[in-house]
Short mmCIF file of C-alpha atoms in Angstrom, two decimals:
data_model
loop_
_atom_site.label_atom_id
_atom_site.label_comp_id
_atom_site.label_asym_id
_atom_site.label_seq_id
_atom_site.Cartn_x
_atom_site.Cartn_y
_atom_site.Cartn_z
CA MET A 1 0.00 0.00 0.00
CA ASN A 2 1.09 3.54 -0.69
CA ARG A 3 3.02 4.94 2.29
CA ASN A 4 1.44 8.38 1.94
CA LEU A 5 -2.02 6.92 2.07
CA ILE A 6 -1.24 5.05 5.28
CA ILE A 7 0.07 8.23 6.96
CA ASN A 8 -3.01 10.16 5.81
CA MET A 9 -5.29 7.43 7.17
CA LEU A 10 -3.47 7.46 10.50
CA LEU A 11 -3.84 11.23 10.78
CA GLY A 12 -7.54 10.96 9.93
CA SER A 13 -7.97 8.22 12.54
CA LEU A 14 -6.24 10.40 15.16
CA ILE A 15 -8.62 13.28 14.53
CA ALA A 16 -11.61 10.95 14.60
CA SER A 17 -10.51 9.24 17.81
CA GLU A 18 -9.92 12.60 19.53
CA LEU A 19 -13.41 13.72 18.55
CA VAL A 20 -14.90 10.47 19.85
CA ALA A 21 -12.92 10.81 23.08
CA ALA A 22 -14.15 14.39 23.46
CA VAL A 23 -17.75 13.29 23.01
CA VAL A 24 -17.33 10.48 25.55
CA VAL A 25 -15.15 12.17 28.19
CA PHE A 26 -16.17 15.84 28.21
CA PRO A 27 -19.90 15.54 29.10
CA GLY A 28 -19.02 13.26 32.03
CA LYS A 29 -16.44 15.72 33.32
CA VAL A 30 -18.78 18.68 32.86
CA ASN A 31 -21.57 16.86 34.71
CA SER A 32 -19.19 15.92 37.52
CA ILE A 33 -18.08 19.57 37.85
CA LEU A 34 -21.70 20.80 37.83
CA ALA A 35 -22.65 18.26 40.52
CA MET A 36 -19.68 19.32 42.62
CA ASN A 37 -20.63 22.95 42.16
CA GLU A 38 -24.14 22.23 43.36
CA GLU A 39 -22.86 20.30 46.37
CA LEU A 40 -20.44 23.10 47.08
CA THR A 41 -23.25 25.67 47.04
CA THR A 42 -25.38 23.55 49.40
CA THR A 43 -22.48 22.84 51.73
CA ALA A 44 -21.48 26.52 51.73
CA LYS A 45 -25.04 27.42 52.75
CA ASP A 46 -24.92 24.80 55.53
CA VAL A 47 -21.58 26.14 56.72
CA ALA A 48 -22.96 29.69 56.77
CA GLY A 49 -26.01 28.50 58.73
CA LEU A 50 -23.93 26.45 61.16
CA LYS A 51 -21.54 29.37 61.64
CA GLN A 52 -24.46 31.67 62.41
CA ALA A 53 -25.99 29.12 64.80
CA THR A 54 -22.74 28.41 66.66
CA THR A 55 -21.83 32.10 66.83
CA TYR A 56 -25.29 32.88 68.22
CA LEU A 57 -25.04 30.06 70.76
CA ASN A 58 -21.60 31.26 71.81
CA SER A 59 -22.98 34.74 72.35
CA LEU A 60 -25.51 33.42 74.87
CA ASP A 61 -24.57 33.26 78.51
CA GLU A 62 -25.46 29.82 79.83
CA LYS A 63 -26.42 31.09 83.29
CA ILE A 64 -28.59 33.89 81.96
CA LEU A 65 -30.29 31.49 79.54
CA ALA A 66 -30.96 28.99 82.34
CA GLY A 67 -32.42 31.80 84.47
CA GLN A 68 -34.69 32.88 81.63
CA VAL A 69 -35.86 29.29 81.11
CA ASP A 70 -36.60 29.03 84.85
CA ARG A 71 -38.63 32.22 84.70
CA VAL A 72 -40.76 31.21 81.72
CA THR A 73 -41.21 27.75 83.24
CA ALA A 74 -42.61 29.41 86.37
CA VAL A 75 -45.04 31.32 84.16
CA LEU A 76 -45.96 28.32 82.02
CA PRO A 77 -44.90 25.13 83.84
CA ASP A 78 -43.82 21.92 82.14
CA GLU A 79 -46.38 19.88 84.03
CA LYS A 80 -49.56 19.96 86.07
CA LYS A 81 -47.97 20.72 89.42
CA THR A 82 -50.38 21.43 92.21
CA SER A 83 -48.17 22.14 95.21
CA GLY A 84 -47.05 25.61 94.16
CA LEU A 85 -50.51 26.38 92.86
CA VAL A 86 -52.26 25.68 96.17
CA THR A 87 -49.78 27.81 98.12
CA GLY A 88 -49.89 30.57 95.53
CA LEU A 89 -53.67 30.74 95.38
CA ASN A 90 -53.84 30.78 99.17
CA ASP A 91 -51.43 33.72 99.27
CA LEU A 92 -53.43 35.61 96.66
CA ALA A 93 -56.66 34.94 98.51
CA ALA A 94 -55.16 36.16 101.77
CA ALA A 95 -53.89 39.32 100.07
CA SER A 96 -57.39 40.02 98.74
CA GLY A 97 -59.17 39.32 102.02
CA VAL A 98 -60.78 36.18 100.62
CA ILE A 99 -60.82 32.85 102.42
CA LEU A 100 -59.95 29.93 100.19
CA LYS A 101 -62.06 27.09 101.52
CA ASP A 102 -61.45 24.41 98.95
CA ILE A 103 -59.46 23.78 95.80
CA ASN A 104 -60.90 21.12 93.61
CA PHE A 105 -58.98 19.33 90.90
CA SER A 106 -61.38 16.90 89.26
CA PRO A 107 -60.44 13.28 89.95
CA GLY A 108 -57.96 11.92 87.49
CA LEU A 109 -57.00 15.28 86.04
CA ILE A 110 -53.64 15.40 87.69
CA ALA A 111 -52.65 11.81 87.10
CA SER A 112 -54.00 11.43 83.58
CA SER A 113 -54.55 13.59 80.55
CA SER A 114 -58.28 12.79 80.36
CA GLY A 115 -59.49 16.21 81.41
CA ASP A 116 -56.79 18.27 79.79
CA ILE A 117 -57.85 21.10 77.55
CA ASP A 118 -55.78 21.43 74.39
CA VAL A 119 -55.26 25.16 74.04
CA GLY A 120 -53.08 25.01 70.94
CA SER A 121 -49.37 25.36 70.08
CA GLY A 122 -48.70 22.49 72.50
CA VAL A 123 -50.16 24.40 75.45
CA LYS A 124 -52.54 22.44 77.66
CA ALA A 125 -54.72 23.43 80.58
CA ILE A 126 -56.63 21.83 83.43
CA PRO A 127 -59.76 23.20 85.07
CA VAL A 128 -59.62 23.98 88.78
CA GLY A 129 -62.56 24.88 90.99
CA LEU A 130 -62.15 27.14 94.00
CA SER A 131 -64.59 27.50 96.82
CA VAL A 132 -64.19 30.88 98.48
CA SER A 133 -65.82 33.16 100.97
CA GLY A 134 -65.59 36.91 101.29
CA GLU A 135 -67.05 40.19 100.05
CA LEU A 136 -67.77 40.50 96.36
CA THR A 137 -65.30 43.40 96.16
CA SER A 138 -62.62 41.19 97.73
CA LEU A 139 -63.51 38.39 95.36
CA THR A 140 -63.22 40.75 92.40
CA ASP A 141 -59.79 41.76 93.66
CA PHE A 142 -58.85 38.09 94.08
CA VAL A 143 -59.90 37.26 90.49
CA SER A 144 -57.95 40.27 89.28
CA ARG A 145 -54.84 39.08 91.15
CA VAL A 146 -55.30 35.56 89.78
CA GLN A 147 -55.49 36.99 86.30
CA THR A 148 -52.25 38.94 86.70
CA ALA A 149 -50.30 36.34 88.70
CA THR A 150 -46.94 35.16 87.47
CA GLN A 151 -48.19 31.70 86.58
CA LEU A 152 -50.65 31.82 83.72
CA LEU A 153 -54.19 31.24 84.96
CA GLY A 154 -57.55 32.18 83.53
CA ALA A 155 -60.80 32.78 85.39
CA THR A 156 -63.78 31.41 83.49
CA ASP A 157 -66.74 31.55 85.88
CA LEU A 158 -67.78 33.04 89.17
CA ASN A 159 -70.79 32.08 91.22
CA TYR A 160 -71.43 34.30 94.20
CA ASN A 161 -74.05 33.86 96.84
CA LEU A 162 -74.56 36.65 99.31
CA ALA A 163 -77.14 34.54 101.13
CA ASP A 164 -74.47 32.06 102.16
CA ASN A 165 -73.06 32.49 105.62
CA PRO A 166 -70.38 33.64 105.23
CA ALA A 167 -71.04 35.07 101.76
CA GLY A 168 -68.99 33.45 99.07
CA GLY A 169 -69.10 31.27 96.06
CA THR A 170 -67.05 29.39 93.55
CA VAL A 171 -64.47 30.51 91.04
CA SER A 172 -63.61 28.36 88.04
CA LEU A 173 -60.06 28.65 86.82
CA ILE A 174 -58.00 27.06 84.15
CA VAL A 175 -54.33 26.42 84.81
CA TYR A 176 -52.01 26.39 81.83
CA TYR A 177 -48.90 24.30 81.27
CA LEU A 178 -46.68 23.41 78.35
CA PRO A 179 -45.23 19.90 78.34
CA PRO A 180 -41.65 19.74 77.09
CA GLN A 181 -41.44 18.96 73.41
CA ASN A 182 -39.10 16.10 72.65
CA GLY A 183 -36.80 15.98 69.69
CA VAL A 184 -33.30 16.78 68.63
CA THR A 185 -32.53 20.44 68.11
CA SER A 186 -31.05 20.98 64.69
CA TRP A 187 -29.13 24.07 63.69
CA GLN A 188 -31.62 24.62 60.85
CA SER A 189 -34.51 25.06 63.29
CA MET A 190 -32.61 26.92 65.98
CA PRO A 191 -34.49 30.06 67.02
CA THR A 192 -33.15 33.39 68.15
CA ILE A 193 -34.40 35.64 70.91
CA SER A 194 -36.04 38.68 69.34
CA GLU A 195 -36.47 42.13 70.87
CA ALA A 196 -40.15 41.32 71.45
CA ASP A 197 -39.07 38.17 73.33
CA LYS A 198 -36.67 40.18 75.49
CA LYS A 199 -39.43 42.69 76.22
CA LEU A 200 -41.78 39.89 77.26
CA LEU A 201 -39.06 38.28 79.38
CA GLY A 202 -38.58 41.62 81.11
CA THR A 203 -42.11 41.41 82.48
CA PHE A 204 -41.21 38.27 84.46
CA SER A 205 -38.78 39.69 86.95
CA SER A 206 -38.98 36.86 89.46
CA VAL A 207 -39.11 33.08 89.45
CA ASP A 208 -41.43 33.02 92.46
CA LEU A 209 -44.95 31.97 91.74
CA PHE A 210 -47.81 34.41 92.24
CA THR A 211 -45.64 37.20 93.48
CA LEU A 212 -45.85 39.51 90.53
CA PRO A 213 -48.60 41.99 90.09
CA THR A 214 -47.18 42.86 86.65
CA PRO A 215 -50.11 42.90 84.23
CA GLN A 216 -49.48 40.46 81.41
CA ARG A 217 -52.39 41.42 79.19
CA MET N 1 6.03 31.85 -24.10
CA ILE N 2 5.13 28.23 -24.11
CA GLU N 3 5.57 26.15 -20.87
CA ILE N 4 6.27 22.52 -21.31
CA ASN N 5 5.81 20.23 -18.22
CA LEU N 6 8.14 17.36 -18.58
CA LEU N 7 7.36 15.79 -15.14
CA PRO N 8 5.51 12.46 -15.14
CA PRO N 9 1.77 12.39 -14.00
CA LYS N 10 2.81 10.61 -10.73
CA ASN N 11 4.56 13.75 -9.46
CA LEU N 12 1.39 15.79 -10.11
CA LEU N 13 -0.55 13.42 -7.77
CA SER N 14 2.08 13.79 -5.03
CA LYS N 15 1.39 17.50 -4.95
CA LYS N 16 -2.28 16.83 -4.27
CA GLU N 17 -1.37 14.29 -1.60
CA ALA N 18 1.02 16.75 -0.01
CA ALA N 19 -1.75 19.33 0.18
CA LEU N 20 -4.10 16.78 1.77
CA ARG N 21 -1.32 15.79 4.17
CA ARG N 22 -0.85 19.41 5.20
CA ARG N 23 -4.54 19.80 5.84
CA LEU N 24 -4.67 16.55 7.85
CA VAL N 25 -1.62 17.45 9.89
CA THR N 26 -2.97 20.94 10.63
CA GLY N 27 -6.35 19.46 11.55
CA ALA N 28 -4.81 16.77 13.74
CA ILE N 29 -2.64 19.27 15.58
CA SER N 30 -5.51 21.72 16.05
CA VAL N 31 -7.92 19.05 17.29
CA SER N 32 -5.25 17.61 19.56
CA ILE N 33 -4.46 21.01 21.06
CA ILE N 34 -8.15 21.81 21.60
CA PHE N 35 -8.77 18.34 23.06
CA LEU N 36 -5.80 18.48 25.39
CA VAL N 37 -6.43 22.08 26.50
CA THR N 38 -10.11 21.35 27.18
CA LEU N 39 -9.31 18.12 28.99
CA ALA N 40 -6.63 19.83 31.06
CA SER N 41 -8.98 22.69 31.90
CA LEU N 42 -11.73 20.30 32.97
CA LEU N 43 -9.29 18.31 35.09
CA VAL N 44 -7.94 21.47 36.73
CA ILE N 45 -11.46 22.77 37.45
CA GLU N 46 -12.56 19.37 38.76
CA SER N 47 -9.53 19.10 40.99
CA TYR N 48 -9.99 22.67 42.29
CA TRP N 49 -13.71 22.08 43.01
CA ASP N 50 -12.89 18.76 44.66
CA ARG N 51 -10.33 20.44 46.93
CA ARG N 52 -12.79 23.20 47.84
CA LEU N 53 -15.50 20.64 48.49
CA THR N 54 -13.20 18.67 50.77
CA ASP N 55 -12.18 21.84 52.64
CA ILE N 56 -15.72 23.06 53.11
CA SER N 57 -16.92 19.58 54.14
CA VAL N 58 -14.25 19.47 56.82
CA GLN N 59 -15.33 22.94 57.96
CA LYS N 60 -18.94 21.77 58.07
CA GLN N 61 -18.00 18.74 60.15
CA GLN N 62 -16.06 20.92 62.59
CA LEU N 63 -18.95 23.36 62.94
CA ALA N 64 -21.45 20.50 63.32
CA ALA N 65 -19.29 19.04 66.09
CA GLN N 66 -19.13 22.47 67.74
CA PHE N 67 -22.93 22.75 67.48
CA SER N 68 -23.36 19.27 68.97
CA ALA N 69 -21.14 20.28 71.88
CA ASP N 70 -23.56 23.17 72.51
CA ALA N 71 -26.65 20.95 72.06
CA ALA N 72 -27.78 21.44 75.67
CA LYS N 73 -27.66 25.20 75.26
CA ALA N 74 -29.53 24.93 71.96
CA ALA N 75 -32.20 22.78 73.63
CA GLN N 76 -32.57 25.41 76.37
CA LEU N 77 -32.95 28.10 73.74
CA VAL N 78 -35.63 26.11 71.91
CA LYS N 79 -37.45 25.52 75.20
CA LEU N 80 -37.30 29.22 76.02
CA LYS N 81 -38.64 30.16 72.61
CA ASN N 82 -41.46 27.58 72.81
CA LYS N 83 -42.44 28.82 76.25
CA LEU N 84 -42.46 32.43 75.08
CA MET N 85 -44.66 31.48 72.13
CA GLY N 86 -47.01 29.58 74.44
CA ILE N 87 -47.12 32.47 76.93
CA ARG N 88 -47.94 34.94 74.17
CA MET N 89 -50.69 32.68 72.90
CA VAL N 90 -52.21 32.19 76.36
CA GLN N 91 -51.99 35.88 77.18
CA THR N 92 -54.02 36.77 74.12
CA THR N 93 -56.59 33.97 74.35
CA ARG N 94 -57.11 33.15 78.01
CA PRO N 95 -60.48 33.84 79.57
CA ASP N 96 -60.85 36.87 81.80
CA ILE N 97 -63.87 37.90 83.81
CA THR N 98 -62.10 40.72 85.66
CA ALA N 99 -63.54 43.46 83.46
CA ILE N 100 -67.08 42.09 83.90
CA LEU N 101 -66.65 41.91 87.67
CA LYS N 102 -65.42 45.49 87.78
CA LYS N 103 -68.47 46.65 85.86
CA LEU N 104 -70.76 44.71 88.15
CA THR N 105 -69.07 46.40 91.11
CA ASP N 106 -69.79 49.76 89.46
CA PHE N 107 -73.46 48.79 89.18
CA ARG N 108 -73.47 48.09 92.90
CA SER N 109 -72.41 51.64 93.69
CA ILE N 110 -76.06 52.69 93.57
CA GLY N 111 -77.33 53.06 97.11
CA GLY N 112 -79.97 50.70 98.40
CA VAL N 113 -79.14 47.84 96.02
CA THR N 114 -77.71 44.47 97.05
CA TYR N 115 -76.98 41.36 95.02
CA ALA N 116 -78.34 38.17 96.45
CA LEU N 117 -76.63 35.99 93.88
CA GLU N 118 -74.27 36.51 91.05
CA GLU N 119 -73.24 34.22 88.31
CA VAL N 120 -70.63 35.47 85.90
CA SER N 121 -69.44 33.48 82.94
CA VAL N 122 -66.48 34.08 80.71
CA ASN N 123 -68.72 34.46 77.66
CA GLY N 124 -70.15 37.59 79.28
CA ASN N 125 -73.40 36.10 80.58
CA VAL N 126 -74.40 37.26 84.04
CA SER N 127 -77.24 36.22 86.26
CA ILE N 128 -78.00 38.30 89.33
CA LYS N 129 -80.64 38.22 92.03
CA VAL N 130 -81.11 41.85 92.97
CA ASN N 131 -82.67 43.34 96.04
CA CYS N 132 -83.63 47.03 96.03
CA GLN N 133 -84.56 48.61 99.32
CA ASP N 134 -87.21 50.87 97.78
CA GLN N 135 -88.79 52.13 94.58
CA SER N 136 -86.24 54.90 94.06
CA ALA N 137 -83.31 52.44 94.39
CA PHE N 138 -85.02 50.15 91.89
CA ASN N 139 -85.59 53.03 89.44
CA ALA N 140 -82.00 54.24 89.77
CA TYR N 141 -80.68 50.73 89.22
CA VAL N 142 -82.85 49.97 86.20
CA ASP N 143 -82.07 53.41 84.73
CA GLN N 144 -78.36 52.69 85.02
CA ILE N 145 -78.32 49.20 83.54
CA THR N 146 -80.56 50.21 80.64
CA SER N 147 -78.96 53.60 79.94
CA PRO N 148 -77.54 54.17 76.43
CA THR N 149 -74.01 54.27 77.91
CA THR N 150 -74.45 50.88 79.59
CA ALA N 151 -76.24 49.43 76.54
CA LYS N 152 -73.00 49.83 74.60
CA PHE N 153 -71.47 46.94 76.54
CA PHE N 154 -74.38 45.28 78.40
CA ASN N 155 -77.24 43.84 76.34
CA ASN N 156 -80.07 41.31 76.33
CA VAL N 157 -81.10 42.51 79.77
CA THR N 158 -84.13 40.79 81.23
CA LEU N 159 -85.76 41.34 84.59
CA THR N 160 -87.84 38.41 85.80
CA ALA N 161 -89.45 37.13 88.97
CA MET N 162 -90.04 40.63 90.21
CA THR N 163 -91.47 40.67 93.71
CA LEU N 164 -92.61 43.54 95.86
CA ASN N 165 -92.10 42.47 99.43
CA ALA N 166 -94.21 43.49 102.41
CA ASP N 167 -91.38 45.64 103.78
CA GLY N 168 -91.38 47.69 100.56
CA THR N 169 -88.23 46.11 99.09
CA PHE N 170 -88.04 44.75 95.54
CA ASN N 171 -86.53 41.43 94.49
CA PHE N 172 -85.92 40.45 90.91
CA ASP N 173 -83.68 38.27 88.77
CA LEU N 174 -81.55 40.00 86.22
CA THR N 175 -79.83 38.34 83.32
CA GLY N 176 -77.81 40.01 80.63
CA GLN N 177 -74.74 39.73 78.52
CA PHE N 178 -71.59 41.83 78.56
CA ASP N 179 -69.87 42.52 75.27
CA LYS N 180 -66.30 42.02 76.47
CA SER N 181 -64.81 43.71 73.44
CA LYS N 182 -66.47 46.97 74.47
CA LEU N 183 -65.58 46.94 78.13
#
């Protein structure tokens, strides 16, 4: 065969094979680079978020945070605890000149969740009945104190009978609590304390139950 | 002037082949250069991206570990935020009969009127057994609870079971409803 023809064929084959290689190799490489770019963008966003979360966490004082949690837990307890409630209501009644004769938690309400009221956003409540005696003016003051006490309570009904001796009646309350929500805290869902939160926290200046006359409404 | 080509036809063909050869060589070199440059560029970019991805992944792992170390603090923060949200919600939705009780106390400021029984509900409904010591106390009381000013926040007033006692006092049952939004 002619030597020139062979050389020409080899050159043609080289060009063809390079083109084939380009078609086979280049799209794969380009796709790999694009995928890496996408992963890089996502990871960079994660890093920025993590950085923000860790920086924010570092800026928080552990003791102050624990104190704030204690305060809000006093306002909205984790559970249906009755001991502090009984003492607190007694103190409020005494301050208003009302005698607290009886506090009635319906049977089973403390031990089970049967009578719980689902208020929303995870908040629950239990009804509590109070039997009281005293002047209507004192009772009005008592209800007002209950409504502005540190722990969140709501007065729903009042029955008053002047004919009773001594005059008195019943007050229906609901006591709120927020059970702890389980789950792992991820940096994506980590909240921050806003100015409005700080302002609200400022209204709870003590961890003691029922000691604050600060209006919360 | 006449040109006479004395070369054999074979030499004429070699010229054509040489031209083809030149074109093939130029093409092969060009394609090779483009191929190699492109391949090298892609490899460099891939390697650079890979290095960056490795670096940033390491950074992410370090930050994630740092976050995990602060998990207790993060959990406290989430608890605080949840409580604040719950408190806000309760503060805006919880029942309150204080305003109704204060208004009822105002009604009692009229002389000669006593309440024998009061029932106050969070939806604004009240039920009262009223005792008026005389006609003028009764008139003053009824005038107050039915006045246009009172009617703005206290409606559906009914007086039932009205009794005029032998001692000149009046007893009656009063029911009505407070519009809490207007108190």
